[in-house]
Amino acid sequence: MTPGGEHTTRARILEVAEAFLGECGYHGTRLHLIAQRVGIQKASLFHYFPSKEGLYRAVLEESVGQTEETVRRVLEAQGTPFDKIRTLLESYVDMVAAHPARTKILLRQSLGDAPSEPPHTNDSQRLLDVIVQFIRDGQQAHAFEAIDPVALVLGIVGMVAFFFTSAPVLAPAWCGDPWSTGHAERVKHHVVEVVERCLTPTERPHAAARRATA
Amino acid sequence: MTPGGEHTTRARILEVAEAFLGECGYHGTRLHLIAQRVGIQKASLFHYFPSKEGLYRAVLEESVGQTEETVRRVLEAQGTPFDKIRTLLESYVDMVAAHPARTKILLRQSLGDAPSEPPHTNDSQRLLDVIVQFIRDGQQAHAFEAIDPVALVLGIVGMVAFFFTSAPVLAPAWCGDPWSTGHAERVKHHVVEVVERCLTPTERPHAAARRATA
DNA sequence: GTCTATATAGGGATAGAC
DNA sequence: GTCTATCCCTATATAGAC
């Protein structure tokens, strides 16, 4: 109950649970292993969280909130549209790289690895809308090429998630340690290159205008 | 044991198991539900497969084999490098769209949702190498821009998987029914556009040559 | 708040009849 | 080959002492 008191055991449980949920998924996560790594007994978990599902939701909420804050902060900063896009991509990759388990949890969650009910679709929806609207504005100002913004954003999110979760399994030689700064930099470089190629306007404005109305 | 006899119950079990494994993951899949949907008793499953893990591996093998065959067939056909890339992308998206559960299983599997040991890393590795080598050849012939081929392929695989699994959850309004032909066509169009922008050589060959050695 | 001990349930796997 | 019945283990969750 005391505000300061929550900063020890409860936070530690969330931290450990996040790691296990990312690595093993909801069904694969065993409470006794969480308790063991925290250094408490399994039954003590139920003093801090009402159930396994409650713990899961608490982990999710902390993750989504931070992502949203980061994206909004970048888009509200100063700079040209291309500057913002580049900064947004780099911040996003940094964030993914800094929280390995979170990305896996979000991927699993959208795969349906949930207790039962869909938790926070609205949050993700709003977040997506913010970025899509930013790209649309840039396109109407002829700063960006007229490519489908929703497809672009969704594709990039999937790409980045894949680079940090699945790719190390499929191509370990290329990825090396996926949580090293080297891998994050390589991903950043590639993603920025792809997006810039997709958003750089075609030389003649006629072509861009034609595509936009097609 | 009889070759013809395997085509009824065993095949049906594989089919149902694939659906459950995709939807619920390995840990979330319950054998009694598979048996129930097939219309047999749970114990009868163990007549066809040695264990839950054995059934899982059987499902995986069938999936990987078909993917590999499709990719090789496209790459061995006639046509320009750009023709092949476009056909490869379209065939790949078609295949993903035709087997919803398979994509989810592969995604889950690379997330670590496996019985314990890594099943078929070598197969995926070989498959990836085939495509990467094709792109490298095109780059050395100056038909393709000098972008990192491994990153490109991995990114596209992740993008497509995401479009068919996670995106419908994050952006249901944009995706509609993810297994309709409309969604598959939209994904195809976008992926082809992105890849062509990434592989189209820069006007001056000097730039491409510079990048290749950088 | 943390522990030990236990209740309760579910699911993978086996035995053996038919 | 398919069934019924059961073993056995594990995992969530609870009860109650300290």
GROMACS .gro file of C-alpha atoms (C1' of nucleotides) in nm:
model
  464
    1MET     CA    1   0.000   0.000   0.000
    2THR     CA    2   0.281   0.243   0.079
    3PRO     CA    3   0.400   0.418  -0.236
    4GLY     CA    4   0.765   0.352  -0.161
    5GLY     CA    5   0.703  -0.006  -0.066
    6GLU     CA    6   0.591  -0.104  -0.416
    7HIS     CA    7   0.931  -0.023  -0.556
    8THR     CA    8   1.098  -0.337  -0.439
    9THR     CA    9   0.919  -0.668  -0.461
   10ARG     CA   10   0.630  -0.574  -0.689
   11ALA     CA   11   0.855  -0.404  -0.943
   12ARG     CA   12   1.093  -0.696  -0.933
   13ILE     CA   13   0.806  -0.938  -0.997
   14LEU     CA   14   0.693  -0.734  -1.297
   15GLU     CA   15   1.044  -0.731  -1.432
   16VAL     CA   16   1.093  -1.104  -1.398
   17ALA     CA   17   0.746  -1.182  -1.525
   18GLU     CA   18   0.810  -0.970  -1.835
   19ALA     CA   19   1.119  -1.174  -1.912
   20PHE     CA   20   0.939  -1.505  -1.872
   21LEU     CA   21   0.629  -1.398  -2.066
   22GLY     CA   22   0.848  -1.289  -2.354
   23GLU     CA   23   1.055  -1.602  -2.354
   24CYS     CA   24   0.790  -1.866  -2.287
   25GLY     CA   25   0.458  -1.703  -2.373
   26TYR     CA   26   0.157  -1.686  -2.143
   27HIS     CA   27   0.080  -2.055  -2.138
   28GLY     CA   28   0.443  -2.152  -2.116
   29THR     CA   29   0.520  -1.924  -1.823
   30ARG     CA   30   0.526  -2.101  -1.487
   31LEU     CA   31   0.457  -1.898  -1.176
   32HIS     CA   32   0.687  -2.100  -0.957
   33LEU     CA   33   0.980  -2.012  -1.183
   34ILE     CA   34   0.899  -1.642  -1.152
   35ALA     CA   35   0.885  -1.673  -0.775
   36GLN     CA   36   1.209  -1.868  -0.772
   37ARG     CA   37   1.400  -1.608  -0.973
   38VAL     CA   38   1.258  -1.323  -0.764
   39GLY     CA   39   1.360  -1.510  -0.454
   40ILE     CA   40   1.019  -1.553  -0.293
   41GLN     CA   41   0.768  -1.833  -0.264
   42LYS     CA   42   0.509  -1.897  -0.530
   43ALA     CA   43   0.220  -1.821  -0.299
   44SER     CA   44   0.356  -1.474  -0.228
   45LEU     CA   45   0.285  -1.372  -0.586
   46PHE     CA   46  -0.084  -1.381  -0.510
   47HIS     CA   47  -0.035  -1.113  -0.250
   48TYR     CA   48   0.070  -0.863  -0.520
   49PHE     CA   49  -0.145  -0.977  -0.811
   50PRO     CA   50  -0.490  -1.135  -0.808
   51SER     CA   51  -0.407  -1.406  -1.061
   52LYS     CA   52  -0.173  -1.505  -1.340
   53GLU     CA   53  -0.388  -1.309  -1.582
   54GLY     CA   54  -0.376  -1.003  -1.359
   55LEU     CA   55   0.001  -1.016  -1.357
   56TYR     CA   56   0.003  -1.051  -1.735
   57ARG     CA   57  -0.216  -0.745  -1.782
   58ALA     CA   58  -0.002  -0.540  -1.547
   59VAL     CA   59   0.304  -0.623  -1.755
   60LEU     CA   60   0.121  -0.526  -2.075
   61GLU     CA   61   0.003  -0.191  -1.946
   62GLU     CA   62   0.349  -0.078  -1.847
   63SER     CA   63   0.480  -0.168  -2.192
   64VAL     CA   64   0.217   0.004  -2.405
   65GLY     CA   65   0.228   0.326  -2.208
   66GLN     CA   66   0.599   0.378  -2.259
   67THR     CA   67   0.581   0.309  -2.632
   68GLU     CA   68   0.307   0.560  -2.685
   69GLU     CA   69   0.492   0.828  -2.491
   70THR     CA   70   0.808   0.781  -2.695
   71VAL     CA   71   0.633   0.805  -3.031
   72ARG     CA   72   0.435   1.113  -2.938
   73ARG     CA   73   0.740   1.292  -2.806
   74VAL     CA   74   0.934   1.238  -3.129
   75LEU     CA   75   0.650   1.347  -3.355
   76GLU     CA   76   0.586   1.662  -3.154
   77ALA     CA   77   0.950   1.775  -3.178
   78GLN     CA   78   1.091   2.021  -3.430
   79GLY     CA   79   1.232   1.925  -3.770
   80THR     CA   80   1.153   1.845  -4.132
   81PRO     CA   81   0.923   1.550  -4.207
   82PHE     CA   82   1.221   1.337  -4.313
   83ASP     CA   83   1.407   1.429  -3.995
   84LYS     CA   84   1.112   1.321  -3.787
   85ILE     CA   85   1.068   0.994  -3.972
   86ARG     CA   86   1.432   0.909  -3.931
   87THR     CA   87   1.429   1.000  -3.562
   88LEU     CA   88   1.109   0.807  -3.511
   89LEU     CA   89   1.253   0.494  -3.670
   90GLU     CA   90   1.576   0.519  -3.473
   91SER     CA   91   1.394   0.578  -3.145
   92TYR     CA   92   1.163   0.290  -3.216
   93VAL     CA   93   1.445   0.049  -3.294
   94ASP     CA   94   1.631   0.166  -2.984
   95MET     CA   95   1.324   0.104  -2.775
   96VAL     CA   96   1.272  -0.243  -2.918
   97ALA     CA   97   1.638  -0.323  -2.865
   98ALA     CA   98   1.623  -0.200  -2.507
   99HIS     CA   99   1.326  -0.422  -2.418
  100PRO     CA  100   1.369  -0.765  -2.575
  101ALA     CA  101   1.088  -0.929  -2.386
  102ARG     CA  102   0.838  -0.653  -2.456
  103THR     CA  103   0.860  -0.698  -2.829
  104LYS     CA  104   0.811  -1.071  -2.799
  105ILE     CA  105   0.515  -1.023  -2.568
  106LEU     CA  106   0.349  -0.778  -2.807
  107LEU     CA  107   0.408  -1.014  -3.098
  108ARG     CA  108   0.271  -1.308  -2.905
  109GLN     CA  109  -0.021  -1.103  -2.786
  110SER     CA  110  -0.122  -1.012  -3.139
  111LEU     CA  111  -0.086  -1.380  -3.227
  112GLY     CA  112  -0.354  -1.455  -2.974
  113ASP     CA  113  -0.136  -1.577  -2.690
  114ALA     CA  114  -0.361  -1.416  -2.433
  115PRO     CA  115  -0.558  -1.535  -2.134
  116SER     CA  116  -0.881  -1.504  -2.330
  117GLU     CA  117  -1.006  -1.153  -2.400
  118PRO     CA  118  -0.834  -0.890  -2.617
  119PRO     CA  119  -0.676  -0.640  -2.378
  120HIS     CA  120  -0.575  -0.308  -2.530
  121THR     CA  121  -0.660  -0.290  -2.899
  122ASN     CA  122  -0.769   0.070  -2.871
  123ASP     CA  123  -0.433   0.190  -2.747
  124SER     CA  124  -0.249   0.036  -3.041
  125GLN     CA  125  -0.510   0.175  -3.277
  126ARG     CA  126  -0.462   0.530  -3.154
  127LEU     CA  127  -0.087   0.498  -3.169
  128LEU     CA  128  -0.103   0.375  -3.527
  129ASP     CA  129  -0.334   0.658  -3.624
  130VAL     CA  130  -0.094   0.920  -3.494
  131ILE     CA  131   0.189   0.797  -3.715
  132VAL     CA  132  -0.030   0.739  -4.019
  133GLN     CA  133  -0.170   1.089  -3.995
  134PHE     CA  134   0.180   1.232  -3.979
  135ILE     CA  135   0.271   1.054  -4.302
  136ARG     CA  136  -0.052   1.165  -4.470
  137ASP     CA  137   0.026   1.525  -4.383
  138GLY     CA  138   0.369   1.490  -4.537
  139GLN     CA  139   0.219   1.339  -4.850
  140GLN     CA  140  -0.031   1.620  -4.892
  141ALA     CA  141   0.254   1.866  -4.858
  142HIS     CA  142   0.435   1.668  -5.133
  143ALA     CA  143   0.720   1.598  -4.897
  144PHE     CA  144   0.653   1.222  -4.913
  145GLU     CA  145   0.576   0.987  -5.199
  146ALA     CA  146   0.214   0.868  -5.219
  147ILE     CA  147   0.256   0.517  -5.082
  148ASP     CA  148  -0.012   0.358  -4.863
  149PRO     CA  149   0.079   0.492  -4.518
  150VAL     CA  150  -0.099   0.224  -4.316
  151ALA     CA  151   0.073  -0.053  -4.508
  152LEU     CA  152   0.406   0.121  -4.469
  153VAL     CA  153   0.379   0.161  -4.094
  154LEU     CA  154   0.243  -0.187  -4.029
  155GLY     CA  155   0.509  -0.337  -4.251
  156ILE     CA  156   0.789  -0.155  -4.072
  157VAL     CA  157   0.660  -0.258  -3.731
  158GLY     CA  158   0.650  -0.618  -3.847
  159MET     CA  159   0.993  -0.593  -4.000
  160VAL     CA  160   1.155  -0.455  -3.687
  161ALA     CA  161   0.984  -0.703  -3.461
  162PHE     CA  162   1.095  -0.984  -3.688
  163PHE     CA  163   1.455  -0.862  -3.690
  164PHE     CA  164   1.473  -0.886  -3.314
  165THR     CA  165   1.279  -1.203  -3.253
  166SER     CA  166   1.259  -1.442  -3.545
  167ALA     CA  167   1.555  -1.340  -3.757
  168PRO     CA  168   1.814  -1.448  -3.501
  169VAL     CA  169   1.667  -1.795  -3.521
  170LEU     CA  170   1.650  -1.804  -3.901
  171ALA     CA  171   1.984  -1.635  -3.967
  172PRO     CA  172   2.199  -1.650  -3.653
  173ALA     CA  173   2.516  -1.596  -3.852
  174TRP     CA  174   2.390  -1.267  -3.995
  175CYS     CA  175   2.233  -1.140  -3.675
  176GLY     CA  176   2.496  -1.230  -3.422
  177ASP     CA  177   2.380  -1.133  -3.077
  178PRO     CA  178   2.043  -0.971  -3.150
  179TRP     CA  179   2.062  -0.757  -2.839
  180SER     CA  180   2.403  -0.612  -2.907
  181THR     CA  181   2.431  -0.251  -3.022
  182GLY     CA  182   2.577  -0.377  -3.348
  183HIS     CA  183   2.258  -0.554  -3.444
  184ALA     CA  184   2.043  -0.257  -3.348
  185GLU     CA  185   2.256  -0.027  -3.562
  186ARG     CA  186   2.236  -0.262  -3.858
  187VAL     CA  187   1.858  -0.280  -3.825
  188LYS     CA  188   1.833   0.097  -3.793
  189HIS     CA  189   2.039   0.151  -4.104
  190HIS     CA  190   1.835  -0.091  -4.311
  191VAL     CA  191   1.497   0.030  -4.193
  192VAL     CA  192   1.587   0.394  -4.252
  193GLU     CA  193   1.711   0.307  -4.599
  194VAL     CA  194   1.394   0.119  -4.689
  195VAL     CA  195   1.161   0.385  -4.559
  196GLU     CA  196   1.349   0.669  -4.724
  197ARG     CA  197   1.337   0.487  -5.056
  198CYS     CA  198   0.964   0.439  -5.012
  199LEU     CA  199   0.891   0.797  -4.910
  200THR     CA  200   1.130   0.989  -5.132
  201PRO     CA  201   0.914   1.162  -5.392
  202THR     CA  202   0.956   1.066  -5.755
  203GLU     CA  203   1.153   1.325  -5.950
  204ARG     CA  204   0.857   1.462  -6.146
  205PRO     CA  205   0.574   1.583  -5.924
  206HIS     CA  206   0.328   1.473  -6.196
  207ALA     CA  207   0.398   1.109  -6.123
  208ALA     CA  208   0.342   1.155  -5.753
  209ALA     CA  209   0.019   1.339  -5.812
  210ARG     CA  210  -0.100   1.071  -6.052
  211ARG     CA  211  -0.032   0.796  -5.803
  212ALA     CA  212  -0.205   0.979  -5.522
  213THR     CA  213  -0.534   0.991  -5.707
  214ALA     CA  214  -0.508   0.649  -5.870
  215MET     CA  215   0.103  -4.910  -4.241
  216THR     CA  216  -0.087  -4.939  -4.568
  217PRO     CA  217  -0.007  -4.643  -4.794
  218GLY     CA  218  -0.369  -4.579  -4.875
  219GLY     CA  219  -0.480  -4.610  -4.516
  220GLU     CA  220  -0.285  -4.305  -4.404
  221HIS     CA  221  -0.492  -4.077  -4.618
  222THR     CA  222  -0.791  -4.059  -4.393
  223THR     CA  223  -0.746  -4.036  -4.019
  224ARG     CA  224  -0.379  -3.944  -4.004
  225ALA     CA  225  -0.414  -3.666  -4.260
  226ARG     CA  226  -0.721  -3.537  -4.083
  227ILE     CA  227  -0.535  -3.528  -3.752
  228LEU     CA  228  -0.250  -3.331  -3.911
  229GLU     CA  229  -0.497  -3.086  -4.058
  230VAL     CA  230  -0.680  -3.027  -3.731
  231ALA     CA  231  -0.358  -3.013  -3.532
  232GLU     CA  232  -0.219  -2.749  -3.766
  233ALA     CA  233  -0.522  -2.531  -3.705
  234PHE     CA  234  -0.499  -2.565  -3.328
  235LEU     CA  235  -0.122  -2.515  -3.315
  236GLY     CA  236  -0.157  -2.197  -3.516
  237GLU     CA  237  -0.439  -2.062  -3.309
  238CYS     CA  238  -0.331  -2.164  -2.960
  239GLY     CA  239   0.041  -2.233  -2.982
  240TYR     CA  240   0.211  -2.549  -2.870
  241HIS     CA  241   0.148  -2.508  -2.498
  242GLY     CA  242  -0.204  -2.383  -2.552
  243THR     CA  243  -0.304  -2.673  -2.776
  244ARG     CA  244  -0.500  -2.946  -2.598
  245LEU     CA  245  -0.490  -3.295  -2.740
  246HIS     CA  246  -0.841  -3.378  -2.631
  247LEU     CA  247  -0.975  -3.088  -2.840
  248ILE     CA  248  -0.791  -3.216  -3.146
  249ALA     CA  249  -0.935  -3.561  -3.092
  250GLN     CA  250  -1.279  -3.416  -3.036
  251ARG     CA  251  -1.278  -3.218  -3.361
  252VAL     CA  252  -1.142  -3.515  -3.557
  253GLY     CA  253  -1.412  -3.731  -3.404
  254ILE     CA  254  -1.196  -3.986  -3.223
  255GLN     CA  255  -1.081  -4.046  -2.868
  256LYS     CA  256  -0.777  -3.873  -2.725
  257ALA     CA  257  -0.593  -4.201  -2.674
  258SER     CA  258  -0.626  -4.284  -3.042
  259LEU     CA  259  -0.395  -3.998  -3.131
  260PHE     CA  260  -0.110  -4.194  -2.977
  261HIS     CA  261  -0.164  -4.469  -3.228
  262TYR     CA  262  -0.064  -4.233  -3.512
  263PHE     CA  263   0.194  -4.016  -3.337
  264PRO     CA  264   0.434  -4.107  -3.058
  265SER     CA  265   0.369  -3.793  -2.855
  266LYS     CA  266   0.243  -3.438  -2.866
  267GLU     CA  267   0.589  -3.326  -2.972
  268GLY     CA  268   0.596  -3.587  -3.247
  269LEU     CA  269   0.269  -3.457  -3.383
  270TYR     CA  270   0.404  -3.103  -3.370
  271ARG     CA  271   0.713  -3.196  -3.565
  272ALA     CA  272   0.509  -3.378  -3.826
  273VAL     CA  273   0.303  -3.065  -3.882
  274LEU     CA  274   0.618  -2.855  -3.913
  275GLU     CA  275   0.783  -3.084  -4.165
  276GLU     CA  276   0.489  -3.079  -4.400
  277SER     CA  277   0.487  -2.700  -4.388
  278VAL     CA  278   0.855  -2.637  -4.448
  279GLY     CA  279   0.875  -2.886  -4.731
  280GLN     CA  280   0.604  -2.720  -4.933
  281THR     CA  281   0.750  -2.372  -4.884
  282GLU     CA  282   1.090  -2.480  -4.999
  283GLU     CA  283   0.951  -2.647  -5.308
  284THR     CA  284   0.754  -2.338  -5.408
  285VAL     CA  285   1.051  -2.104  -5.374
  286ARG     CA  286   1.288  -2.327  -5.567
  287ARG     CA  287   1.040  -2.376  -5.847
  288VAL     CA  288   0.994  -2.001  -5.896
  289LEU     CA  289   1.365  -1.923  -5.889
  290GLU     CA  290   1.445  -2.198  -6.138
  291ALA     CA  291   1.191  -2.069  -6.390
  292GLN     CA  292   1.269  -1.843  -6.685
  293GLY     CA  293   1.260  -1.464  -6.676
  294THR     CA  294   1.449  -1.148  -6.586
  295PRO     CA  295   1.568  -1.100  -6.226
  296PHE     CA  296   1.289  -0.850  -6.165
  297ASP     CA  297   1.031  -1.090  -6.309
  298LYS     CA  298   1.150  -1.362  -6.076
  299ILE     CA  299   1.149  -1.139  -5.772
  300ARG     CA  300   0.797  -1.025  -5.845
  301THR     CA  301   0.676  -1.380  -5.905
  302LEU     CA  302   0.853  -1.500  -5.594
  303LEU     CA  303   0.687  -1.235  -5.381
  304GLU     CA  304   0.345  -1.302  -5.526
  305SER     CA  305   0.379  -1.678  -5.485
  306TYR     CA  306   0.498  -1.633  -5.131
  307VAL     CA  307   0.210  -1.409  -5.035
  308ASP     CA  308  -0.034  -1.648  -5.200
  309MET     CA  309   0.111  -1.935  -5.004
  310VAL     CA  310   0.091  -1.748  -4.676
  311ALA     CA  311  -0.266  -1.646  -4.753
  312ALA     CA  312  -0.360  -2.005  -4.835
  313HIS     CA  313  -0.228  -2.143  -4.506
  314PRO     CA  314  -0.320  -1.913  -4.219
  315ALA     CA  315  -0.220  -2.153  -3.944
  316ARG     CA  316   0.115  -2.234  -4.100
  317THR     CA  317   0.234  -1.876  -4.085
  318LYS     CA  318   0.132  -1.844  -3.725
  319ILE     CA  319   0.306  -2.168  -3.638
  320LEU     CA  320   0.626  -2.060  -3.808
  321LEU     CA  321   0.613  -1.724  -3.630
  322ARG     CA  322   0.550  -1.889  -3.297
  323GLN     CA  323   0.820  -2.142  -3.360
  324SER     CA  324   1.078  -1.875  -3.424
  325LEU     CA  325   0.956  -1.703  -3.108
  326GLY     CA  326   1.055  -2.010  -2.916
  327ASP     CA  327   0.714  -2.171  -2.878
  328ALA     CA  328   0.863  -2.516  -2.920
  329PRO     CA  329   0.865  -2.833  -2.714
  330SER     CA  330   1.226  -2.771  -2.615
  331GLU     CA  331   1.481  -2.826  -2.886
  332PRO     CA  332   1.513  -2.627  -3.211
  333PRO     CA  333   1.360  -2.846  -3.483
  334HIS     CA  334   1.459  -2.746  -3.834
  335THR     CA  335   1.689  -2.447  -3.831
  336ASN     CA  336   1.895  -2.591  -4.113
  337ASP     CA  337   1.602  -2.609  -4.352
  338SER     CA  338   1.514  -2.243  -4.305
  339GLN     CA  339   1.879  -2.153  -4.334
  340ARG     CA  340   1.915  -2.327  -4.670
  341LEU     CA  341   1.596  -2.170  -4.797
  342LEU     CA  342   1.715  -1.825  -4.698
  343ASP     CA  343   2.051  -1.883  -4.863
  344VAL     CA  344   1.889  -1.973  -5.193
  345ILE     CA  345   1.702  -1.644  -5.212
  346VAL     CA  346   1.991  -1.435  -5.085
  347GLN     CA  347   2.224  -1.585  -5.341
  348PHE     CA  348   1.977  -1.505  -5.617
  349ILE     CA  349   1.973  -1.140  -5.512
  350ARG     CA  350   2.352  -1.129  -5.484
  351ASP     CA  351   2.382  -1.260  -5.839
  352GLY     CA  352   2.148  -0.989  -5.959
  353GLN     CA  353   2.350  -0.726  -5.777
  354GLN     CA  354   2.677  -0.841  -5.927
  355ALA     CA  355   2.513  -0.823  -6.269
  356HIS     CA  356   2.408  -0.465  -6.181
  357ALA     CA  357   2.043  -0.560  -6.223
  358PHE     CA  358   1.972  -0.487  -5.856
  359GLU     CA  359   2.072  -0.203  -5.627
  360ALA     CA  360   2.337  -0.289  -5.369
  361ILE     CA  361   2.120  -0.319  -5.062
  362ASP     CA  362   2.195  -0.578  -4.794
  363PRO     CA  363   2.021  -0.889  -4.933
  364VAL     CA  364   1.988  -1.077  -4.605
  365ALA     CA  365   1.827  -0.779  -4.436
  366LEU     CA  366   1.595  -0.732  -4.731
  367VAL     CA  367   1.474  -1.092  -4.735
  368LEU     CA  368   1.436  -1.122  -4.359
  369GLY     CA  369   1.253  -0.791  -4.347
  370ILE     CA  370   1.011  -0.894  -4.618
  371VAL     CA  371   0.939  -1.226  -4.452
  372GLY     CA  372   0.865  -1.046  -4.129
  373MET     CA  373   0.652  -0.788  -4.303
  374VAL     CA  374   0.436  -1.046  -4.478
  375ALA     CA  375   0.395  -1.257  -4.168
  376PHE     CA  376   0.296  -0.950  -3.974
  377PHE     CA  377   0.040  -0.845  -4.234
  378PHE     CA  378  -0.140  -1.175  -4.198
  379THR     CA  379  -0.117  -1.228  -3.825
  380SER     CA  380  -0.065  -0.919  -3.616
  381ALA     CA  381  -0.186  -0.644  -3.845
  382PRO     CA  382  -0.549  -0.759  -3.842
  383VAL     CA  383  -0.540  -0.716  -3.466
  384LEU     CA  384  -0.373  -0.376  -3.472
  385ALA     CA  385  -0.564  -0.233  -3.769
  386PRO     CA  386  -0.878  -0.438  -3.830
  387ALA     CA  387  -1.040  -0.156  -4.022
  388TRP     CA  388  -0.758  -0.144  -4.274
  389CYS     CA  389  -0.713  -0.518  -4.305
  390GLY     CA  390  -1.070  -0.633  -4.320
  391ASP     CA  391  -1.083  -1.010  -4.338
  392PRO     CA  392  -0.713  -1.101  -4.348
  393TRP     CA  393  -0.784  -1.424  -4.533
  394SER     CA  394  -0.987  -1.270  -4.811
  395THR     CA  395  -0.835  -1.236  -5.156
  396GLY     CA  396  -0.865  -0.860  -5.122
  397HIS     CA  397  -0.622  -0.847  -4.834
  398ALA     CA  398  -0.377  -1.078  -5.009
  399GLU     CA  399  -0.382  -0.858  -5.318
  400ARG     CA  400  -0.323  -0.545  -5.115
  401VAL     CA  401  -0.030  -0.706  -4.937
  402LYS     CA  402   0.112  -0.829  -5.267
  403HIS     CA  403   0.090  -0.484  -5.421
  404HIS     CA  404   0.259  -0.318  -5.129
  405VAL     CA  405   0.537  -0.571  -5.088
  406VAL     CA  406   0.617  -0.566  -5.459
  407GLU     CA  407   0.629  -0.187  -5.452
  408VAL     CA  408   0.862  -0.178  -5.154
  409VAL     CA  409   1.098  -0.439  -5.291
  410GLU     CA  410   1.112  -0.285  -5.636
  411ARG     CA  411   1.196   0.053  -5.486
  412CYS     CA  412   1.471  -0.112  -5.282
  413LEU     CA  413   1.618  -0.310  -5.571
  414THR     CA  414   1.582  -0.065  -5.857
  415PRO     CA  415   1.935   0.052  -5.935
  416THR     CA  416   2.021   0.415  -5.884
  417GLU     CA  417   2.046   0.602  -6.216
  418ARG     CA  418   2.424   0.632  -6.218
  419PRO     CA  419   2.603   0.298  -6.191
  420HIS     CA  420   2.884   0.475  -6.005
  421ALA     CA  421   2.665   0.518  -5.699
  422ALA     CA  422   2.568   0.153  -5.693
  423ALA     CA  423   2.929   0.047  -5.728
  424ARG     CA  424   3.033   0.281  -5.447
  425ARG     CA  425   2.773   0.142  -5.211
  426ALA     CA  426   2.859  -0.217  -5.288
  427THR     CA  427   3.217  -0.176  -5.170
  428ALA     CA  428   3.141   0.058  -4.878
  429DG     C1'  429   0.403  -1.012   0.415
  430DT     C1'  430   0.612  -1.438   0.383
  431DC     C1'  431   0.615  -1.889   0.465
  432DT     C1'  432   0.456  -2.442   0.453
  433DA     C1'  433   0.116  -2.738   0.325
  434DT     C1'  434  -0.253  -2.866   0.054
  435DA     C1'  435  -0.667  -2.844  -0.233
  436DT     C1'  436  -0.826  -2.886  -0.699
  437DA     C1'  437  -0.804  -2.950  -1.169
  438DG     C1'  438  -0.639  -3.046  -1.607
  439DG     C1'  439  -0.373  -3.270  -1.947
  440DG     C1'  440  -0.021  -3.590  -2.140
  441DA     C1'  441   0.049  -4.063  -2.169
  442DT     C1'  442  -0.032  -4.585  -2.082
  443DA     C1'  443  -0.285  -5.039  -2.015
  444DG     C1'  444  -0.569  -5.348  -2.179
  445DA     C1'  445  -1.037  -5.493  -2.346
  446DC     C1'  446  -1.282  -5.541  -2.781
  447DG     C1'  447  -0.757  -4.930  -3.466
  448DT     C1'  448  -1.059  -4.760  -3.150
  449DC     C1'  449  -1.242  -4.757  -2.724
  450DT     C1'  450  -1.272  -4.696  -2.160
  451DA     C1'  451  -1.036  -4.632  -1.760
  452DT     C1'  452  -0.660  -4.477  -1.515
  453DC     C1'  453  -0.192  -4.332  -1.382
  454DC     C1'  454   0.099  -3.952  -1.285
  455DC     C1'  455   0.269  -3.526  -1.297
  456DT     C1'  456   0.243  -3.041  -1.299
  457DA     C1'  457   0.043  -2.595  -1.224
  458DT     C1'  458  -0.284  -2.265  -1.045
  459DA     C1'  459  -0.474  -2.119  -0.641
  460DT     C1'  460  -0.607  -2.133  -0.131
  461DA     C1'  461  -0.566  -2.200   0.387
  462DG     C1'  462  -0.364  -2.087   0.774
  463DA     C1'  463   0.058  -2.056   1.082
  464DC     C1'  464   0.423  -1.724   1.203
   0.00000   0.00000   0.00000
